[in-house]
Amino acid sequence: MFSVIIPGRPCLTDIVAIDSQPNGQATKFAFNFPLTPYFTDIVVFFLPGTVLPQDTAAAIYIQYPDSEFRFIGALANENPSAVIKVRPPRRTEAQDEDQMLDDGSAAGSNNSAVVTLGISIEPVQVVAPQVTALEGETSSLGGTSTDLVRQTPQQRGISTKVLAQRIIGNAFNFLASFASGNSSNPGQDVVPLKAFQDWWTKFERRVNMDPTFLEREDPNASG
């Protein structure tokens, strides 16, 4: 389903399925590769023909030696590839010497340290907040190409009143195109109930894909 490229190294295709669902489909995968030579970019992408289940995303995690897994990005059907900036730890000579003494041979040097890249298929509602938090953490570093939702400038906060006004405005602009003059009261337009249902479906879909679009200064009022 997935493949990984670390610039300057062969393409990684030896993916390992970590779990299996009752239907036989795995949802968690892993790649293992050496920590050295040092790298700062990881390219993760869908193999041709890969399509995630509806309302899911592929969360990407990395685990360096002697550390926990950390979320670094995500893929979705709309974003099937990503170039992710990473900052692997640099081992010191003292750490290499200690490792060599522990293993009793030169084989215990930094060359044996392994990185694990985990990919987990999860609900988009679970992954999207992690992407938003990650963008906030990495904005000072120039950002990453891990957009599950569109990257936007971080806002200090937005009031409930403003959000409500924008939701109402979004609905009004959408429904206005369905309004007709067929009303018993002159000057009043009629909007079919189905139009409102269509707006809500479209609005809910956009919130799922881009939870922060209403917080931007110039949201697309037409939805």
Tab-separated table of C-alpha atoms in Angstrom:
chain	number	residue	atom	x	y	z
A	1	MET	CA	0.000	0.000	0.000
A	2	PHE	CA	2.822	2.400	0.868
A	3	SER	CA	6.431	3.045	0.010
A	4	VAL	CA	9.132	5.262	1.484
A	5	ILE	CA	12.115	7.070	0.005
A	6	ILE	CA	14.967	8.569	1.991
A	7	PRO	CA	17.010	10.734	-0.391
A	8	GLY	CA	20.318	9.075	-1.215
A	9	ARG	CA	19.083	5.591	-0.280
A	10	PRO	CA	17.244	2.817	-2.141
A	11	CYS	CA	13.447	2.970	-2.135
A	12	LEU	CA	11.957	1.094	0.825
A	13	THR	CA	9.421	-1.562	-0.135
A	14	ASP	CA	9.828	-4.093	2.694
A	15	ILE	CA	6.707	-3.029	4.552
A	16	VAL	CA	5.581	-5.144	7.517
A	17	ALA	CA	1.924	-5.503	8.519
A	18	ILE	CA	1.622	-5.146	12.301
A	19	ASP	CA	-2.006	-6.104	12.794
A	20	SER	CA	-4.887	-7.730	10.980
A	21	GLN	CA	-8.606	-7.004	11.154
A	22	PRO	CA	-11.324	-9.712	11.080
A	23	ASN	CA	-11.700	-9.081	7.349
A	24	GLY	CA	-8.012	-9.821	6.870
A	25	GLN	CA	-7.090	-6.215	6.077
A	26	ALA	CA	-4.196	-4.734	8.045
A	27	THR	CA	-4.434	-1.187	9.416
A	28	LYS	CA	-0.955	-0.734	10.894
A	29	PHE	CA	2.312	-1.038	9.001
A	30	ALA	CA	6.000	-0.431	9.650
A	31	PHE	CA	9.254	0.183	7.819
A	32	ASN	CA	12.623	-0.361	9.538
A	33	PHE	CA	15.813	1.258	8.264
A	34	PRO	CA	19.252	2.317	9.595
A	35	LEU	CA	19.674	5.600	11.419
A	36	THR	CA	22.836	6.287	9.434
A	37	PRO	CA	23.771	7.902	7.158
A	38	TYR	CA	22.132	11.002	8.583
A	39	PHE	CA	18.944	12.199	6.854
A	40	THR	CA	16.538	15.128	7.200
A	41	ASP	CA	13.758	14.214	4.750
A	42	ILE	CA	11.407	11.268	4.340
A	43	VAL	CA	9.116	10.813	1.342
A	44	VAL	CA	6.032	8.671	2.000
A	45	PHE	CA	3.531	7.841	-0.734
A	46	PHE	CA	0.716	5.535	-1.820
A	47	LEU	CA	1.559	2.788	-4.254
A	48	PRO	CA	-0.537	2.871	-7.451
A	49	GLY	CA	-4.067	1.621	-6.858
A	50	THR	CA	-4.085	2.378	-3.131
A	51	VAL	CA	-7.346	3.875	-1.870
A	52	LEU	CA	-8.065	4.356	1.827
A	53	PRO	CA	-11.501	3.551	3.269
A	54	GLN	CA	-13.866	6.508	3.384
A	55	ASP	CA	-13.320	9.001	6.231
A	56	THR	CA	-9.892	7.589	7.115
A	57	ALA	CA	-6.332	8.849	6.806
A	58	ALA	CA	-2.890	7.286	7.067
A	59	ALA	CA	-1.158	8.679	10.150
A	60	ILE	CA	2.638	8.548	10.008
A	61	TYR	CA	4.778	8.021	13.115
A	62	ILE	CA	8.514	7.701	13.643
A	63	GLN	CA	10.510	6.051	16.396
A	64	TYR	CA	14.206	6.707	16.822
A	65	PRO	CA	16.419	4.460	18.959
A	66	ASP	CA	15.642	4.792	22.689
A	67	SER	CA	12.565	6.970	22.092
A	68	GLU	CA	8.790	6.726	21.743
A	69	PHE	CA	6.776	6.927	18.526
A	70	ARG	CA	6.071	10.500	17.453
A	71	PHE	CA	3.463	11.725	14.954
A	72	ILE	CA	5.108	13.417	11.941
A	73	GLY	CA	2.430	13.670	9.270
A	74	ALA	CA	-0.396	12.009	7.367
A	75	LEU	CA	-1.630	10.959	3.955
A	76	ALA	CA	-5.175	10.870	2.587
A	77	ASN	CA	-6.820	9.965	-0.694
A	78	GLU	CA	-6.699	13.681	-1.569
A	79	ASN	CA	-3.024	13.909	-0.532
A	80	PRO	CA	-1.375	10.587	-1.481
A	81	SER	CA	2.230	11.689	-0.914
A	82	ALA	CA	4.243	13.849	1.461
A	83	VAL	CA	7.798	15.095	1.893
A	84	ILE	CA	8.343	15.236	5.642
A	85	LYS	CA	11.130	17.129	7.389
A	86	VAL	CA	12.606	15.218	10.328
A	87	ARG	CA	15.369	15.761	12.900
A	88	PRO	CA	16.935	12.417	13.824
A	89	PRO	CA	19.174	12.427	16.905
A	90	ARG	CA	22.911	12.640	16.285
A	91	ARG	CA	24.876	10.161	18.356
A	92	THR	CA	28.083	11.274	20.013
A	93	GLU	CA	31.376	9.421	19.945
A	94	ALA	CA	30.914	8.588	23.621
A	95	GLN	CA	27.540	6.952	22.866
A	96	ASP	CA	29.102	4.928	20.052
A	97	GLU	CA	31.929	3.777	22.326
A	98	ASP	CA	29.467	2.770	25.066
A	99	GLN	CA	27.415	0.807	22.536
A	100	MET	CA	30.520	-0.948	21.241
A	101	LEU	CA	31.542	-1.920	24.778
A	102	ASP	CA	28.047	-3.227	25.519
A	103	ASP	CA	28.010	-5.372	22.376
A	104	GLY	CA	31.659	-6.344	22.575
A	105	SER	CA	32.359	-5.680	18.929
A	106	ALA	CA	32.413	-2.976	16.284
A	107	ALA	CA	29.066	-4.291	15.081
A	108	GLY	CA	27.507	-2.400	17.970
A	109	SER	CA	28.347	0.971	16.472
A	110	ASN	CA	25.850	3.579	15.357
A	111	ASN	CA	25.478	1.700	12.081
A	112	SER	CA	23.293	-0.851	13.882
A	113	ALA	CA	20.809	1.730	15.198
A	114	VAL	CA	17.399	1.273	13.576
A	115	VAL	CA	14.575	3.732	12.909
A	116	THR	CA	10.967	2.529	12.684
A	117	LEU	CA	8.463	4.385	10.526
A	118	GLY	CA	4.900	3.428	11.419
A	119	ILE	CA	1.814	4.024	9.268
A	120	SER	CA	-1.607	3.624	10.870
A	121	ILE	CA	-4.961	3.893	9.092
A	122	GLU	CA	-7.174	5.872	11.466
A	123	PRO	CA	-10.412	7.925	11.370
A	124	VAL	CA	-9.810	11.338	9.824
A	125	GLN	CA	-11.410	12.961	12.893
A	126	VAL	CA	-8.566	11.493	14.969
A	127	VAL	CA	-5.755	12.368	12.567
A	128	ALA	CA	-6.775	15.927	11.591
A	129	PRO	CA	-6.239	17.459	15.079
A	130	GLN	CA	-2.765	15.895	15.191
A	131	VAL	CA	-1.941	17.482	11.834
A	132	THR	CA	-3.131	20.874	13.081
A	133	ALA	CA	-1.033	20.554	16.255
A	134	LEU	CA	1.993	19.481	14.214
A	135	GLU	CA	1.668	22.491	11.925
A	136	GLY	CA	1.731	24.745	14.972
A	137	GLU	CA	4.897	23.075	16.246
A	138	THR	CA	6.735	23.217	12.924
A	139	SER	CA	5.637	26.640	11.633
A	140	SER	CA	8.841	28.230	12.912
A	141	LEU	CA	10.827	25.715	10.845
A	142	GLY	CA	9.093	26.587	7.614
A	143	GLY	CA	6.402	23.924	7.786
A	144	THR	CA	6.230	20.471	6.221
A	145	SER	CA	4.442	18.837	3.339
A	146	THR	CA	2.130	16.840	5.573
A	147	ASP	CA	-1.153	18.555	4.706
A	148	LEU	CA	-4.134	16.409	5.588
A	149	VAL	CA	-6.005	19.671	5.962
A	150	ARG	CA	-4.892	22.912	4.374
A	151	GLN	CA	-2.206	24.693	6.354
A	152	THR	CA	-3.338	28.086	7.616
A	153	PRO	CA	-1.834	30.780	9.840
A	154	GLN	CA	-2.469	30.004	13.483
A	155	GLN	CA	-5.153	32.225	14.969
A	156	ARG	CA	-5.050	33.553	18.525
A	157	GLY	CA	-8.715	32.731	18.916
A	158	ILE	CA	-12.106	33.414	17.397
A	159	SER	CA	-15.327	34.127	19.236
A	160	THR	CA	-18.416	31.925	19.093
A	161	LYS	CA	-20.362	34.911	17.774
A	162	VAL	CA	-18.041	35.354	14.791
A	163	LEU	CA	-18.110	31.627	14.040
A	164	ALA	CA	-21.910	31.656	14.153
A	165	GLN	CA	-22.038	34.657	11.823
A	166	ARG	CA	-19.766	32.905	9.349
A	167	ILE	CA	-21.812	29.690	9.452
A	168	ILE	CA	-25.006	31.663	8.849
A	169	GLY	CA	-23.358	33.602	6.039
A	170	ASN	CA	-22.120	30.382	4.470
A	171	ALA	CA	-25.644	28.920	4.563
A	172	PHE	CA	-27.289	32.126	3.259
A	173	ASN	CA	-24.982	32.392	0.243
A	174	PHE	CA	-25.504	28.743	-0.632
A	175	LEU	CA	-29.298	28.738	-0.203
A	176	ALA	CA	-29.818	32.058	-1.987
A	177	SER	CA	-29.192	30.355	-5.328
A	178	PHE	CA	-32.155	28.044	-4.665
A	179	ALA	CA	-34.593	30.788	-3.652
A	180	SER	CA	-37.683	31.276	-5.762
A	181	GLY	CA	-40.419	33.875	-5.743
A	182	ASN	CA	-43.220	31.312	-5.465
A	183	SER	CA	-44.672	32.480	-2.177
A	184	SER	CA	-48.131	33.557	-0.990
A	185	ASN	CA	-46.483	36.599	0.597
A	186	PRO	CA	-45.046	39.046	-1.944
A	187	GLY	CA	-41.385	39.839	-1.448
A	188	GLN	CA	-40.641	36.556	0.325
A	189	ASP	CA	-38.533	33.849	-1.296
A	190	VAL	CA	-39.052	30.111	-0.903
A	191	VAL	CA	-36.134	27.723	-0.404
A	192	PRO	CA	-36.840	23.970	-0.733
A	193	LEU	CA	-36.002	21.877	2.315
A	194	LYS	CA	-33.741	19.658	0.208
A	195	ALA	CA	-31.540	22.681	-0.496
A	196	PHE	CA	-30.894	23.066	3.223
A	197	GLN	CA	-30.130	19.359	3.506
A	198	ASP	CA	-27.687	19.647	0.602
A	199	TRP	CA	-25.999	22.614	2.280
A	200	TRP	CA	-25.621	20.773	5.578
A	201	THR	CA	-24.122	17.707	3.844
A	202	LYS	CA	-21.655	19.879	1.960
A	203	PHE	CA	-20.851	21.995	5.014
A	204	GLU	CA	-20.263	18.928	7.224
A	205	ARG	CA	-17.990	17.368	4.594
A	206	ARG	CA	-15.907	20.528	4.395
A	207	VAL	CA	-15.587	20.752	8.175
A	208	ASN	CA	-14.324	17.158	8.227
A	209	MET	CA	-11.747	17.859	5.527
A	210	ASP	CA	-10.755	21.366	6.668
A	211	PRO	CA	-11.775	21.971	10.316
A	212	THR	CA	-10.205	25.433	10.440
A	213	PHE	CA	-11.679	27.010	7.307
A	214	LEU	CA	-14.145	29.141	9.305
A	215	GLU	CA	-11.318	30.508	11.454
A	216	ARG	CA	-9.511	32.076	8.529
A	217	GLU	CA	-9.928	35.785	7.959
A	218	ASP	CA	-11.428	35.320	4.488
A	219	PRO	CA	-13.279	32.014	4.478
A	220	ASN	CA	-14.927	30.936	1.268
A	221	ALA	CA	-18.437	32.102	2.049
A	222	SER	CA	-19.952	30.129	-0.786
A	223	GLY	CA	-18.889	26.827	0.865
